[in-house]
């Protein structure tokens, strides 16, 4: 596949997108700067998550926001978005072709059960950063509009890593070609996903009746 030039990337990212994607982020629409506003030599931004064992570079024009584990980030560009997750797994992860085929079938079945509007477009077994991986492309309806989503699942160590690109179907093809190959090439995983830090629990002291109130009642 030919590598797109920066001008081709700019064209793809400048496409008008007609669907407001609000899944997972309330009803806010996040606008982002144009590629032409990005400083020269900075067409991508590197994201690092040591506790999850993941690093990846995403196009500079995406507006990146941190997220709570297991999600690592959500990056928006008008109505398109990128997101990534790192799941700590206790069970053995797929390694062989047969195991990957079984995992692929489970991913597709889970997507269909989770959203009745979801329709499979394509799948493939692959490798990313030397680790076994599965790519799934599907369509689903969000707020009466059709969205296309490419979901990449990478298995290494104790981690299942997921990177997703979603956009309205009319814009997906160009955006996918312009951005996802670079994201895929830049993705690095260690296979060591740490347990998320539990928030501090609030301790409520159980106070009994005061001596004064006890005396008042007895009197």
Short mmCIF file of the C-alpha atoms (twelve columns), coordinates in Angstrom:
data_MODEL
# 
_entry.id   MODEL 
# 
loop_
_atom_site.group_PDB 
_atom_site.id 
_atom_site.type_symbol 
_atom_site.label_atom_id 
_atom_site.label_alt_id 
_atom_site.label_comp_id 
_atom_site.label_asym_id 
_atom_site.label_seq_id 
_atom_site.Cartn_x 
_atom_site.Cartn_y 
_atom_site.Cartn_z 
_atom_site.pdbx_PDB_model_num 
ATOM 1   C CA . UNK A 1   0.000   0.000   0.000  1 
ATOM 2   C CA . UNK A 2   1.373   3.410   -1.001 1 
ATOM 3   C CA . UNK A 3   2.195   5.744   1.831  1 
ATOM 4   C CA . UNK A 4   0.115   8.917   1.755  1 
ATOM 5   C CA . UNK A 5   1.875   12.261  1.595  1 
ATOM 6   C CA . UNK A 6   1.195   15.010  4.158  1 
ATOM 7   C CA . UNK A 7   -1.025  16.753  1.591  1 
ATOM 8   C CA . UNK A 8   -3.114  13.591  1.211  1 
ATOM 9   C CA . UNK A 9   -3.408  13.339  4.980  1 
ATOM 10  C CA . UNK A 10  -4.559  16.952  5.128  1 
ATOM 11  C CA . UNK A 11  -7.188  16.289  2.481  1 
ATOM 12  C CA . UNK A 12  -8.515  13.242  4.331  1 
ATOM 13  C CA . UNK A 13  -8.674  15.061  7.646  1 
ATOM 14  C CA . UNK A 14  -10.378 18.076  6.089  1 
ATOM 15  C CA . UNK A 15  -13.324 16.017  4.841  1 
ATOM 16  C CA . UNK A 16  -16.690 17.288  6.090  1 
ATOM 17  C CA . UNK A 17  -18.161 14.911  8.633  1 
ATOM 18  C CA . UNK A 18  -21.907 14.937  9.005  1 
ATOM 19  C CA . UNK A 19  -22.527 12.816  12.085 1 
ATOM 20  C CA . UNK A 20  -22.037 13.932  15.667 1 
ATOM 21  C CA . UNK A 21  -20.355 11.052  17.477 1 
ATOM 22  C CA . UNK A 22  -21.087 11.212  21.176 1 
ATOM 23  C CA . UNK A 23  -20.658 7.633   22.340 1 
ATOM 24  C CA . UNK A 24  -18.677 7.487   25.568 1 
ATOM 25  C CA . UNK A 25  -18.185 11.243  25.983 1 
ATOM 26  C CA . UNK A 26  -21.569 12.761  26.719 1 
ATOM 27  C CA . UNK A 27  -23.033 15.192  24.200 1 
ATOM 28  C CA . UNK A 28  -20.033 17.471  23.757 1 
ATOM 29  C CA . UNK A 29  -18.515 17.952  20.321 1 
ATOM 30  C CA . UNK A 30  -14.752 18.372  20.431 1 
ATOM 31  C CA . UNK A 31  -13.279 20.539  17.689 1 
ATOM 32  C CA . UNK A 32  -9.639  20.238  16.693 1 
ATOM 33  C CA . UNK A 33  -7.150  22.377  14.825 1 
ATOM 34  C CA . UNK A 34  -6.311  21.915  11.173 1 
ATOM 35  C CA . UNK A 35  -3.228  20.057  10.019 1 
ATOM 36  C CA . UNK A 36  -2.073  23.327  8.488  1 
ATOM 37  C CA . UNK A 37  -1.882  24.853  11.986 1 
ATOM 38  C CA . UNK A 38  0.505   22.149  13.224 1 
ATOM 39  C CA . UNK A 39  4.199   23.156  13.448 1 
ATOM 40  C CA . UNK A 40  6.441   21.784  10.718 1 
ATOM 41  C CA . UNK A 41  7.989   18.422  11.555 1 
ATOM 42  C CA . UNK A 42  5.287   17.700  14.128 1 
ATOM 43  C CA . UNK A 43  2.693   15.773  12.132 1 
ATOM 44  C CA . UNK A 44  2.265   13.250  14.973 1 
ATOM 45  C CA . UNK A 45  2.109   13.310  18.755 1 
ATOM 46  C CA . UNK A 46  3.630   10.501  20.809 1 
ATOM 47  C CA . UNK A 47  1.530   9.094   23.654 1 
ATOM 48  C CA . UNK A 48  3.120   6.974   26.398 1 
ATOM 49  C CA . UNK A 49  1.392   4.944   29.107 1 
ATOM 50  C CA . UNK A 50  4.085   3.154   31.180 1 
ATOM 51  C CA . UNK A 51  1.630   1.537   33.617 1 
ATOM 52  C CA . UNK A 52  -0.190  -0.068  30.704 1 
ATOM 53  C CA . UNK A 53  2.944   -0.817  28.696 1 
ATOM 54  C CA . UNK A 54  1.771   1.034   25.573 1 
ATOM 55  C CA . UNK A 55  3.201   3.763   23.371 1 
ATOM 56  C CA . UNK A 56  1.649   5.047   20.152 1 
ATOM 57  C CA . UNK A 57  1.779   8.079   17.887 1 
ATOM 58  C CA . UNK A 58  -1.405  9.701   16.597 1 
ATOM 59  C CA . UNK A 59  -1.885  12.523  14.061 1 
ATOM 60  C CA . UNK A 60  -1.161  15.926  15.566 1 
ATOM 61  C CA . UNK A 61  -4.555  17.334  14.658 1 
ATOM 62  C CA . UNK A 62  -6.436  14.939  16.956 1 
ATOM 63  C CA . UNK A 63  -7.401  16.443  20.317 1 
ATOM 64  C CA . UNK A 64  -6.310  13.926  22.967 1 
ATOM 65  C CA . UNK A 65  -7.952  13.530  26.356 1 
ATOM 66  C CA . UNK A 66  -6.955  11.143  29.138 1 
ATOM 67  C CA . UNK A 67  -9.409  8.481   30.274 1 
ATOM 68  C CA . UNK A 68  -9.944  6.184   33.245 1 
ATOM 69  C CA . UNK A 69  -8.557  2.628   33.131 1 
ATOM 70  C CA . UNK A 70  -8.904  0.371   31.281 1 
ATOM 71  C CA . UNK A 71  -9.308  3.114   28.659 1 
ATOM 72  C CA . UNK A 72  -6.079  5.042   28.093 1 
ATOM 73  C CA . UNK A 73  -7.162  7.956   25.929 1 
ATOM 74  C CA . UNK A 74  -9.769  9.302   23.554 1 
ATOM 75  C CA . UNK A 75  -8.625  11.506  20.674 1 
ATOM 76  C CA . UNK A 76  -11.208 13.463  18.694 1 
ATOM 77  C CA . UNK A 77  -11.225 15.188  15.321 1 
ATOM 78  C CA . UNK A 78  -14.638 16.702  14.659 1 
ATOM 79  C CA . UNK A 79  -16.933 13.644  14.552 1 
ATOM 80  C CA . UNK A 80  -14.150 11.059  14.176 1 
ATOM 81  C CA . UNK A 81  -12.285 9.627   17.139 1 
ATOM 82  C CA . UNK A 82  -9.448  7.344   18.174 1 
ATOM 83  C CA . UNK A 83  -9.415  5.469   21.453 1 
ATOM 84  C CA . UNK A 84  -7.226  2.900   23.164 1 
ATOM 85  C CA . UNK A 85  -7.672  0.384   25.974 1 
ATOM 86  C CA . UNK A 86  -5.323  -1.889  27.931 1 
ATOM 87  C CA . UNK A 87  -6.992  -4.869  29.592 1 
ATOM 88  C CA . UNK A 88  -5.120  -6.895  32.191 1 
ATOM 89  C CA . UNK A 89  -5.936  -10.552 31.514 1 
ATOM 90  C CA . UNK A 90  -5.501  -13.505 33.854 1 
ATOM 91  C CA . UNK A 91  -6.322  -16.165 31.266 1 
ATOM 92  C CA . UNK A 92  -3.948  -17.364 28.559 1 
ATOM 93  C CA . UNK A 93  -4.091  -15.093 25.524 1 
ATOM 94  C CA . UNK A 94  -4.273  -16.375 21.930 1 
ATOM 95  C CA . UNK A 95  -0.965  -17.077 20.206 1 
ATOM 96  C CA . UNK A 96  -1.507  -19.686 17.486 1 
ATOM 97  C CA . UNK A 97  -3.581  -19.212 14.327 1 
ATOM 98  C CA . UNK A 98  -6.218  -21.578 15.683 1 
ATOM 99  C CA . UNK A 99  -6.427  -19.642 18.958 1 
ATOM 100 C CA . UNK A 100 -6.653  -16.355 17.075 1 
ATOM 101 C CA . UNK A 101 -9.492  -17.680 14.930 1 
ATOM 102 C CA . UNK A 102 -11.371 -18.658 18.090 1 
ATOM 103 C CA . UNK A 103 -10.715 -15.232 19.623 1 
ATOM 104 C CA . UNK A 104 -11.878 -13.530 16.423 1 
ATOM 105 C CA . UNK A 105 -15.147 -15.440 16.495 1 
ATOM 106 C CA . UNK A 106 -15.682 -14.391 20.117 1 
ATOM 107 C CA . UNK A 107 -14.969 -10.740 19.313 1 
ATOM 108 C CA . UNK A 108 -17.496 -10.743 16.475 1 
ATOM 109 C CA . UNK A 109 -20.128 -12.526 18.573 1 
ATOM 110 C CA . UNK A 110 -19.593 -10.090 21.459 1 
ATOM 111 C CA . UNK A 111 -19.952 -7.080  19.150 1 
ATOM 112 C CA . UNK A 112 -23.232 -8.415  17.753 1 
ATOM 113 C CA . UNK A 113 -24.622 -9.053  21.225 1 
ATOM 114 C CA . UNK A 114 -23.520 -5.662  22.536 1 
ATOM 115 C CA . UNK A 115 -25.132 -3.694  19.698 1 
ATOM 116 C CA . UNK A 116 -27.900 -5.098  17.515 1 
ATOM 117 C CA . UNK A 117 -27.115 -2.525  14.809 1 
ATOM 118 C CA . UNK A 118 -23.508 -3.708  14.420 1 
ATOM 119 C CA . UNK A 119 -22.618 -5.324  11.081 1 
ATOM 120 C CA . UNK A 120 -19.332 -7.037  10.263 1 
ATOM 121 C CA . UNK A 121 -17.387 -5.666  7.285  1 
ATOM 122 C CA . UNK A 122 -14.083 -7.542  7.475  1 
ATOM 123 C CA . UNK A 123 -11.582 -9.246  9.767  1 
ATOM 124 C CA . UNK A 124 -7.990  -10.379 9.511  1 
ATOM 125 C CA . UNK A 125 -5.363  -12.093 11.629 1 
ATOM 126 C CA . UNK A 126 -2.082  -10.214 11.708 1 
ATOM 127 C CA . UNK A 127 0.932   -9.208  13.805 1 
ATOM 128 C CA . UNK A 128 1.674   -5.841  15.348 1 
ATOM 129 C CA . UNK A 129 5.023   -5.067  16.979 1 
ATOM 130 C CA . UNK A 130 5.798   -8.784  16.769 1 
ATOM 131 C CA . UNK A 131 2.685   -9.756  18.740 1 
ATOM 132 C CA . UNK A 132 -0.370  -11.663 17.463 1 
ATOM 133 C CA . UNK A 133 -3.285  -9.402  16.629 1 
ATOM 134 C CA . UNK A 134 -6.798  -9.299  15.198 1 
ATOM 135 C CA . UNK A 135 -8.359  -6.502  13.169 1 
ATOM 136 C CA . UNK A 136 -12.133 -6.161  12.962 1 
ATOM 137 C CA . UNK A 137 -14.007 -3.603  10.855 1 
ATOM 138 C CA . UNK A 138 -17.711 -3.098  11.401 1 
ATOM 139 C CA . UNK A 139 -20.571 -0.623  11.076 1 
ATOM 140 C CA . UNK A 140 -22.986 0.439   13.773 1 
ATOM 141 C CA . UNK A 141 -25.680 3.058   14.255 1 
ATOM 142 C CA . UNK A 142 -25.139 5.838   16.773 1 
ATOM 143 C CA . UNK A 143 -27.811 8.518   17.143 1 
ATOM 144 C CA . UNK A 144 -29.449 7.575   13.839 1 
ATOM 145 C CA . UNK A 145 -26.179 7.728   11.870 1 
ATOM 146 C CA . UNK A 146 -23.955 4.933   10.571 1 
ATOM 147 C CA . UNK A 147 -20.442 4.800   11.961 1 
ATOM 148 C CA . UNK A 148 -17.578 2.627   10.713 1 
ATOM 149 C CA . UNK A 149 -15.065 1.347   13.280 1 
ATOM 150 C CA . UNK A 150 -11.703 -0.346  12.830 1 
ATOM 151 C CA . UNK A 151 -10.737 -2.205  16.008 1 
ATOM 152 C CA . UNK A 152 -7.211  -3.588  16.453 1 
ATOM 153 C CA . UNK A 153 -6.668  -6.128  19.262 1 
ATOM 154 C CA . UNK A 154 -3.053  -6.966  20.170 1 
ATOM 155 C CA . UNK A 155 -2.197  -9.787  22.584 1 
ATOM 156 C CA . UNK A 156 1.035   -9.862  24.560 1 
ATOM 157 C CA . UNK A 157 2.049   -10.942 28.060 1 
ATOM 158 C CA . UNK A 158 -0.848  -10.278 30.412 1 
ATOM 159 C CA . UNK A 159 -2.380  -7.587  28.228 1 
ATOM 160 C CA . UNK A 160 -5.009  -7.282  25.548 1 
ATOM 161 C CA . UNK A 161 -4.446  -3.921  23.871 1 
ATOM 162 C CA . UNK A 162 -7.137  -2.287  21.762 1 
ATOM 163 C CA . UNK A 163 -6.856  0.667   19.390 1 
ATOM 164 C CA . UNK A 164 -9.998  1.863   17.606 1 
ATOM 165 C CA . UNK A 165 -10.645 4.373   14.850 1 
ATOM 166 C CA . UNK A 166 -14.250 5.437   14.252 1 
ATOM 167 C CA . UNK A 167 -15.767 7.860   11.760 1 
ATOM 168 C CA . UNK A 168 -18.918 8.352   9.703  1 
ATOM 169 C CA . UNK A 169 -18.889 5.946   6.770  1 
ATOM 170 C CA . UNK A 170 -18.631 8.746   4.204  1 
ATOM 171 C CA . UNK A 171 -15.326 9.908   5.701  1 
ATOM 172 C CA . UNK A 172 -13.920 6.670   7.095  1 
ATOM 173 C CA . UNK A 173 -12.055 5.345   4.050  1 
ATOM 174 C CA . UNK A 174 -9.851  8.383   3.480  1 
ATOM 175 C CA . UNK A 175 -9.281  9.013   7.174  1 
ATOM 176 C CA . UNK A 176 -8.444  5.353   7.771  1 
ATOM 177 C CA . UNK A 177 -5.928  5.266   4.922  1 
ATOM 178 C CA . UNK A 178 -4.353  8.530   5.991  1 
ATOM 179 C CA . UNK A 179 -3.965  7.809   9.694  1 
ATOM 180 C CA . UNK A 180 -4.262  4.166   10.740 1 
ATOM 181 C CA . UNK A 181 -1.174  2.703   8.980  1 
ATOM 182 C CA . UNK A 182 1.040   5.186   10.848 1 
ATOM 183 C CA . UNK A 183 -0.728  4.489   14.126 1 
ATOM 184 C CA . UNK A 184 -0.289  0.763   13.571 1 
ATOM 185 C CA . UNK A 185 3.423   1.103   12.759 1 
ATOM 186 C CA . UNK A 186 4.083   3.268   15.810 1 
ATOM 187 C CA . UNK A 187 2.257   1.012   18.284 1 
ATOM 188 C CA . UNK A 188 4.536   -0.663  20.842 1 
ATOM 189 C CA . UNK A 189 3.391   -2.838  23.748 1 
ATOM 190 C CA . UNK A 190 5.351   -4.483  26.565 1 
ATOM 191 C CA . UNK A 191 2.722   -7.005  27.655 1 
ATOM 192 C CA . UNK A 192 2.910   -5.766  31.245 1 
ATOM 193 C CA . UNK A 193 -0.335  -4.142  32.314 1 
ATOM 194 C CA . UNK A 194 -0.289  -3.051  35.948 1 
ATOM 195 C CA . UNK A 195 -3.341  -3.246  38.144 1 
ATOM 196 C CA . UNK A 196 -5.113  0.114   38.204 1 
ATOM 197 C CA . UNK A 197 -4.662  2.030   41.415 1 
ATOM 198 C CA . UNK A 198 -7.788  1.816   43.532 1 
ATOM 199 C CA . UNK A 199 -9.154  5.166   44.709 1 
ATOM 200 C CA . UNK A 200 -8.738  5.861   48.406 1 
ATOM 201 C CA . UNK A 201 -11.765 4.748   50.387 1 
ATOM 202 C CA . UNK A 202 -13.464 7.260   52.596 1 
ATOM 203 C CA . UNK A 203 -13.624 6.054   56.191 1 
ATOM 204 C CA . UNK A 204 -16.642 7.247   58.068 1 
ATOM 205 C CA . UNK A 205 -16.240 7.285   61.805 1 
ATOM 206 C CA . UNK A 206 -19.144 5.829   63.733 1 
ATOM 207 C CA . UNK A 207 -19.829 8.265   66.531 1 
ATOM 208 C CA . UNK A 208 -21.971 7.245   69.448 1 
ATOM 209 C CA . UNK A 209 -24.086 9.675   71.454 1 
ATOM 210 C CA . UNK A 210 -22.083 12.236  73.381 1 
ATOM 211 C CA . UNK A 211 -21.899 12.233  77.169 1 
ATOM 212 C CA . UNK A 212 -23.814 15.486  77.267 1 
ATOM 213 C CA . UNK A 213 -26.695 14.084  75.228 1 
ATOM 214 C CA . UNK A 214 -26.718 10.929  77.384 1 
ATOM 215 C CA . UNK A 215 -26.994 13.014  80.541 1 
ATOM 216 C CA . UNK A 216 -29.773 15.076  78.993 1 
ATOM 217 C CA . UNK A 217 -31.756 11.945  78.181 1 
ATOM 218 C CA . UNK A 218 -31.210 10.453  81.651 1 
ATOM 219 C CA . UNK A 219 -32.238 13.688  83.316 1 
# 
